[in-house]
Amino acid sequence: MGQALCCLQVEQSTVAIKETFGRFTDVLDPGCHFLPWCLGQQIAGYLSLRVQQLDVRCETKTKDNVFVTVVASIQYRALADKASDAFYRLSNTREQIQSYVFDVIRASVPKLNLDDVFEQKNDIAKAVEDELEKAMSMYGYEIVQTLIVDIEPDEHVKRAMNEINAAARLRVAANEKAEAEKILQIKRAEGDAESKYLAGLGIARQRQAIVDGLRDSVLAFSVNVPGTTAKDVMDMVLVTQYFDTMKEIGASSKASSVFIPHGPGAVRDIAAQIRDGLLQASTTQQ
């Protein structure tokens, strides 16, 4: 019905290319237009002004001879004021953009090592966008955005990179574990040294307490029992210690045997030996 009445409707975000007897005459904006076909006027085609996206996968090689697949996402649109150029000058817009993307990526990535490709992907995207903007503007297209959305090394390279990363992390973990073990050993040694030091202090205080107790006992016994001498008191102490020792040996559950002289005379001999040893030590020191 519209064609019979020579009326034409152009949708929103779309322009129509008008021709008269096969020659471009006008760009029709969205809306209703009168198009008398009897005068040779017709629509050659429609051109969308919406932002379109093209994903380009490009395989190339890095400077360190690693093959990678770079995925670039190109967002572009036709300009309304250059609709005739966009419609007539390019036969296949997507292939044209893809060719420029291939050219820029294969010129940029081989200059970089693999790690640098990941770090400088924004620079690669900017180079692609600048080249496309310069080339496609003369054809009536605007490059809205260019993104490097993925960088895929060869599967063997990815596995090797993961193994290198895992080995590095294991090495760090081993160093941390060794450092922790060293700290534990140092702290254990410090604790052992402190324990031995405190044990030595305890033994020294114990011996001092024994000496003080013996001295007080000898003095008290000499005062309370007239006619006794220090020698008598020490003999009695030795006898007491002798019987305490025998008691502990007899109560021991170990199977080892100890042979010692037994009897009052043996106690007298032991006391004499202790006194002689003390006297000889005193004489040597003098």
Short mmCIF file of C-alpha atoms in Angstrom, two decimals:
data_model
loop_
_atom_site.label_atom_id
_atom_site.label_comp_id
_atom_site.label_asym_id
_atom_site.label_seq_id
_atom_site.Cartn_x
_atom_site.Cartn_y
_atom_site.Cartn_z
CA MET A 1 0.00 0.00 0.00
CA GLY A 2 2.88 2.34 0.85
CA GLN A 3 4.65 1.58 -2.41
CA ALA A 4 1.40 2.20 -4.36
CA LEU A 5 1.03 5.61 -2.68
CA CYS A 6 4.77 6.29 -3.13
CA CYS A 7 5.25 6.55 0.66
CA LEU A 8 8.23 5.09 2.58
CA GLN A 9 8.84 4.63 6.29
CA VAL A 10 12.42 4.62 7.66
CA GLU A 11 12.93 3.08 11.11
CA GLN A 12 14.68 4.75 14.04
CA SER A 13 18.55 4.55 14.13
CA THR A 14 18.46 3.77 10.40
CA VAL A 15 18.90 5.87 7.24
CA ALA A 16 17.81 5.03 3.70
CA ILE A 17 19.89 5.67 0.62
CA LYS A 18 17.77 7.33 -2.10
CA GLU A 19 18.63 7.02 -5.79
CA THR A 20 17.08 8.55 -8.90
CA PHE A 21 17.51 6.45 -12.01
CA GLY A 22 20.42 4.64 -10.31
CA ARG A 23 22.20 7.79 -9.12
CA PHE A 24 22.59 8.74 -5.45
CA THR A 25 20.48 11.77 -4.60
CA ASP A 26 19.78 11.86 -0.85
CA VAL A 27 19.96 10.20 2.56
CA LEU A 28 16.55 9.73 4.16
CA ASP A 29 16.34 10.11 7.93
CA PRO A 30 13.97 8.06 10.13
CA GLY A 31 10.32 8.83 9.44
CA CYS A 32 7.85 8.87 6.52
CA HIS A 33 9.01 10.02 3.09
CA PHE A 34 7.32 10.56 -0.28
CA LEU A 35 9.07 8.57 -2.98
CA PRO A 36 7.42 8.74 -6.44
CA TRP A 37 8.72 5.64 -8.11
CA CYS A 38 7.28 6.75 -11.41
CA LEU A 39 9.92 9.52 -11.53
CA GLY A 40 12.73 6.95 -11.20
CA GLN A 41 13.23 7.42 -7.44
CA GLN A 42 13.95 4.32 -5.37
CA ILE A 43 15.71 3.10 -2.22
CA ALA A 44 19.11 1.56 -2.90
CA GLY A 45 19.40 0.20 0.66
CA TYR A 46 19.39 0.90 4.35
CA LEU A 47 22.25 1.70 6.70
CA SER A 48 22.10 1.14 10.45
CA LEU A 49 23.49 3.86 12.71
CA ARG A 50 23.63 1.60 15.77
CA VAL A 51 26.91 0.63 17.42
CA GLN A 52 28.00 -2.74 16.12
CA GLN A 53 30.61 -5.11 17.47
CA LEU A 54 33.12 -7.26 15.67
CA ASP A 55 35.31 -9.82 17.47
CA VAL A 56 38.55 -10.58 15.64
CA ARG A 57 40.78 -13.53 16.51
CA CYS A 58 44.33 -13.06 15.32
CA GLU A 59 47.13 -15.60 15.74
CA THR A 60 50.64 -14.19 15.88
CA LYS A 61 54.05 -14.76 17.45
CA THR A 62 55.74 -12.86 20.26
CA LYS A 63 59.34 -11.71 20.42
CA ASP A 64 60.31 -14.79 22.46
CA ASN A 65 58.81 -17.09 19.79
CA VAL A 66 55.57 -17.98 21.55
CA PHE A 67 52.44 -18.28 19.41
CA VAL A 68 49.42 -16.51 20.90
CA THR A 69 45.87 -15.85 19.79
CA VAL A 70 44.82 -12.26 20.43
CA VAL A 71 41.08 -11.56 20.54
CA ALA A 72 40.16 -7.94 19.77
CA SER A 73 36.65 -6.55 20.15
CA ILE A 74 35.92 -3.62 17.81
CA GLN A 75 32.87 -1.43 18.42
CA TYR A 76 32.01 0.82 15.47
CA ARG A 77 29.11 2.65 13.83
CA ALA A 78 28.27 4.49 10.61
CA LEU A 79 28.10 8.31 10.70
CA ALA A 80 24.83 9.84 9.55
CA ASP A 81 26.53 12.77 7.81
CA LYS A 82 28.76 10.34 5.86
CA ALA A 83 26.15 7.70 5.20
CA SER A 84 26.73 7.78 1.44
CA ASP A 85 30.45 7.01 1.89
CA ALA A 86 29.66 4.21 4.34
CA PHE A 87 27.13 2.71 1.92
CA TYR A 88 28.94 3.06 -1.39
CA ARG A 89 32.65 3.03 -0.67
CA LEU A 90 32.86 -0.26 1.26
CA SER A 91 31.45 -3.53 0.00
CA ASN A 92 32.24 -5.51 3.19
CA THR A 93 32.86 -3.38 6.25
CA ARG A 94 33.58 -6.22 8.66
CA GLU A 95 36.26 -7.79 6.48
CA GLN A 96 37.87 -4.38 5.99
CA ILE A 97 38.05 -3.78 9.74
CA GLN A 98 39.36 -7.31 10.30
CA SER A 99 42.19 -6.73 7.83
CA TYR A 100 43.34 -3.59 9.64
CA VAL A 101 43.18 -5.37 13.00
CA PHE A 102 45.34 -8.20 11.67
CA ASP A 103 47.84 -5.73 10.29
CA VAL A 104 48.24 -3.76 13.53
CA ILE A 105 48.34 -6.75 15.89
CA ARG A 106 50.85 -8.65 13.77
CA ALA A 107 53.02 -5.53 13.67
CA SER A 108 52.84 -4.82 17.42
CA VAL A 109 52.88 -8.17 19.23
CA PRO A 110 56.11 -9.55 17.61
CA LYS A 111 57.99 -6.63 19.21
CA LEU A 112 57.03 -7.76 22.73
CA ASN A 113 57.79 -10.73 24.95
CA LEU A 114 54.89 -12.84 26.15
CA ASP A 115 54.76 -11.27 29.61
CA ASP A 116 54.89 -7.79 28.08
CA VAL A 117 51.96 -8.62 25.81
CA PHE A 118 49.77 -9.21 28.87
CA GLU A 119 51.05 -6.07 30.57
CA GLN A 120 50.73 -3.80 27.51
CA LYS A 121 47.43 -5.03 26.07
CA ASN A 122 45.95 -1.54 26.53
CA ASP A 123 48.74 -0.09 24.39
CA ILE A 124 48.01 -2.69 21.71
CA ALA A 125 44.31 -1.82 21.81
CA LYS A 126 45.14 1.88 21.50
CA ALA A 127 47.36 1.23 18.47
CA VAL A 128 44.58 -0.78 16.80
CA GLU A 129 42.02 1.92 17.54
CA ASP A 130 44.22 4.73 16.18
CA GLU A 131 44.91 2.85 12.97
CA LEU A 132 41.25 1.93 12.46
CA GLU A 133 40.07 5.46 13.23
CA LYS A 134 42.45 6.89 10.67
CA ALA A 135 41.51 4.33 8.01
CA MET A 136 37.75 4.01 8.55
CA SER A 137 36.93 7.71 8.98
CA MET A 138 37.34 8.25 5.23
CA TYR A 139 34.73 5.55 4.65
CA GLY A 140 32.15 7.14 6.93
CA TYR A 141 32.67 4.96 10.02
CA GLU A 142 33.55 5.90 13.58
CA ILE A 143 35.52 3.56 15.88
CA VAL A 144 33.77 3.81 19.24
CA GLN A 145 35.98 1.49 21.29
CA THR A 146 38.68 -1.13 20.79
CA LEU A 147 39.35 -3.76 23.45
CA ILE A 148 41.81 -6.62 23.70
CA VAL A 149 39.50 -9.05 25.49
CA ASP A 150 41.71 -12.14 25.52
CA ILE A 151 45.27 -13.30 24.98
CA GLU A 152 45.55 -17.07 24.60
CA PRO A 153 49.03 -18.65 24.45
CA ASP A 154 49.50 -22.16 23.19
CA GLU A 155 48.21 -24.83 25.57
CA HIS A 156 51.71 -26.18 26.24
CA VAL A 157 52.94 -22.66 27.02
CA LYS A 158 50.09 -22.08 29.46
CA ARG A 159 50.85 -25.36 31.19
CA ALA A 160 54.54 -24.41 31.45
CA MET A 161 53.65 -20.97 32.83
CA ASN A 162 51.41 -22.55 35.45
CA GLU A 163 54.18 -24.96 36.43
CA ILE A 164 56.68 -22.10 36.74
CA ASN A 165 54.24 -20.16 38.89
CA ALA A 166 53.54 -23.22 41.05
CA ALA A 167 57.27 -23.91 41.47
CA ALA A 168 57.89 -20.30 42.50
CA ARG A 169 55.12 -20.47 45.08
CA LEU A 170 56.44 -23.79 46.42
CA ARG A 171 59.91 -22.25 46.71
CA VAL A 172 58.53 -19.32 48.69
CA ALA A 173 56.56 -21.70 50.90
CA ALA A 174 59.69 -23.82 51.53
CA ASN A 175 61.68 -20.72 52.46
CA GLU A 176 58.96 -19.59 54.84
CA LYS A 177 58.76 -23.06 56.38
CA ALA A 178 62.55 -23.21 56.84
CA GLU A 179 62.53 -19.74 58.39
CA ALA A 180 59.77 -20.76 60.77
CA GLU A 181 61.70 -23.94 61.70
CA LYS A 182 64.82 -21.89 62.35
CA ILE A 183 62.90 -19.54 64.62
CA LEU A 184 61.47 -22.53 66.50
CA GLN A 185 64.92 -24.03 66.97
CA ILE A 186 66.34 -20.72 68.17
CA LYS A 187 63.49 -20.26 70.61
CA ARG A 188 63.84 -23.86 71.74
CA ALA A 189 67.58 -23.37 72.33
CA GLU A 190 66.96 -20.12 74.16
CA GLY A 191 64.35 -21.84 76.34
CA ASP A 192 66.69 -24.75 77.03
CA ALA A 193 69.51 -22.38 78.00
CA GLU A 194 67.20 -20.40 80.24
CA SER A 195 65.91 -23.63 81.80
CA LYS A 196 69.44 -24.86 82.52
CA TYR A 197 70.39 -21.48 83.95
CA LEU A 198 67.41 -21.48 86.27
CA ALA A 199 68.09 -25.12 87.20
CA GLY A 200 71.66 -24.17 88.11
CA LEU A 201 70.38 -21.34 90.27
CA GLY A 202 67.98 -23.75 91.96
CA ILE A 203 70.75 -26.28 92.68
CA ALA A 204 73.02 -23.55 94.02
CA ARG A 205 70.28 -22.26 96.31
CA GLN A 206 69.48 -25.80 97.39
CA ARG A 207 73.10 -26.45 98.34
CA GLN A 208 73.29 -23.11 100.12
CA ALA A 209 70.14 -23.98 102.04
CA ILE A 210 71.62 -27.38 102.99
CA VAL A 211 74.83 -25.76 104.21
CA ASP A 212 72.88 -23.15 106.17
CA GLY A 213 70.67 -25.84 107.67
CA LEU A 214 73.64 -27.99 108.68
CA ARG A 215 75.36 -25.02 110.23
CA ASP A 216 72.28 -24.08 112.21
CA SER A 217 71.79 -27.71 113.28
CA VAL A 218 75.40 -28.04 114.47
CA LEU A 219 75.17 -24.80 116.44
CA ALA A 220 71.81 -25.70 117.97
CA PHE A 221 72.96 -29.21 118.91
CA SER A 222 76.17 -27.90 120.47
CA VAL A 223 74.21 -25.43 122.59
CA ASN A 224 71.46 -27.77 123.67
CA VAL A 225 73.73 -30.80 124.37
CA PRO A 226 76.66 -29.69 126.54
CA GLY A 227 79.99 -31.39 125.89
CA THR A 228 79.38 -32.15 122.21
CA THR A 229 81.67 -30.90 119.52
CA ALA A 230 81.16 -30.12 115.87
CA LYS A 231 82.86 -33.42 115.01
CA ASP A 232 80.25 -35.37 117.01
CA VAL A 233 77.42 -33.55 115.29
CA MET A 234 78.89 -34.21 111.82
CA ASP A 235 79.33 -37.89 112.63
CA MET A 236 75.69 -38.09 113.58
CA VAL A 237 74.64 -36.27 110.40
CA LEU A 238 76.72 -38.66 108.33
CA VAL A 239 75.11 -41.65 109.99
CA THR A 240 71.66 -40.18 109.28
CA GLN A 241 72.55 -39.57 105.66
CA TYR A 242 73.99 -43.07 105.41
CA PHE A 243 70.75 -44.69 106.56
CA ASP A 244 68.67 -42.40 104.27
CA THR A 245 70.81 -43.50 101.34
CA MET A 246 70.38 -47.16 102.22
CA LYS A 247 66.64 -46.64 102.44
CA GLU A 248 66.48 -45.05 98.98
CA ILE A 249 68.58 -47.83 97.44
CA GLY A 250 66.34 -50.47 98.97
CA ALA A 251 63.18 -48.71 97.74
CA SER A 252 64.48 -48.39 94.20
CA SER A 253 62.71 -50.57 91.60
CA LYS A 254 65.77 -50.86 89.34
CA ALA A 255 67.50 -54.22 89.03
CA SER A 256 71.05 -52.86 89.35
CA SER A 257 73.01 -53.96 92.43
CA VAL A 258 75.29 -51.77 94.53
CA PHE A 259 77.78 -53.35 96.99
CA ILE A 260 78.81 -51.13 99.90
CA PRO A 261 80.29 -51.96 103.31
CA HIS A 262 77.69 -52.10 106.02
CA GLY A 263 77.95 -51.83 109.78
CA PRO A 264 78.84 -49.22 112.43
CA GLY A 265 82.51 -49.56 111.66
CA ALA A 266 81.87 -48.92 108.00
CA VAL A 267 80.00 -45.74 108.89
CA ARG A 268 82.98 -44.65 111.02
CA ASP A 269 85.31 -45.33 108.12
CA ILE A 270 83.12 -43.36 105.71
CA ALA A 271 83.02 -40.42 108.07
CA ALA A 272 86.80 -40.54 108.50
CA GLN A 273 87.29 -40.67 104.72
CA ILE A 274 85.03 -37.65 104.18
CA ARG A 275 86.86 -35.66 106.90
CA ASP A 276 90.25 -36.65 105.52
CA GLY A 277 89.15 -35.61 102.03
CA LEU A 278 87.95 -32.25 103.24
CA LEU A 279 91.16 -31.66 105.23
CA GLN A 280 93.33 -32.60 102.22
CA ALA A 281 91.29 -30.24 100.00
CA SER A 282 91.73 -27.43 102.50
CA THR A 283 95.50 -28.07 102.73
CA THR A 284 95.81 -28.08 98.91
CA GLN A 285 93.97 -24.77 98.58
CA GLN A 286 96.24 -23.20 101.20
#
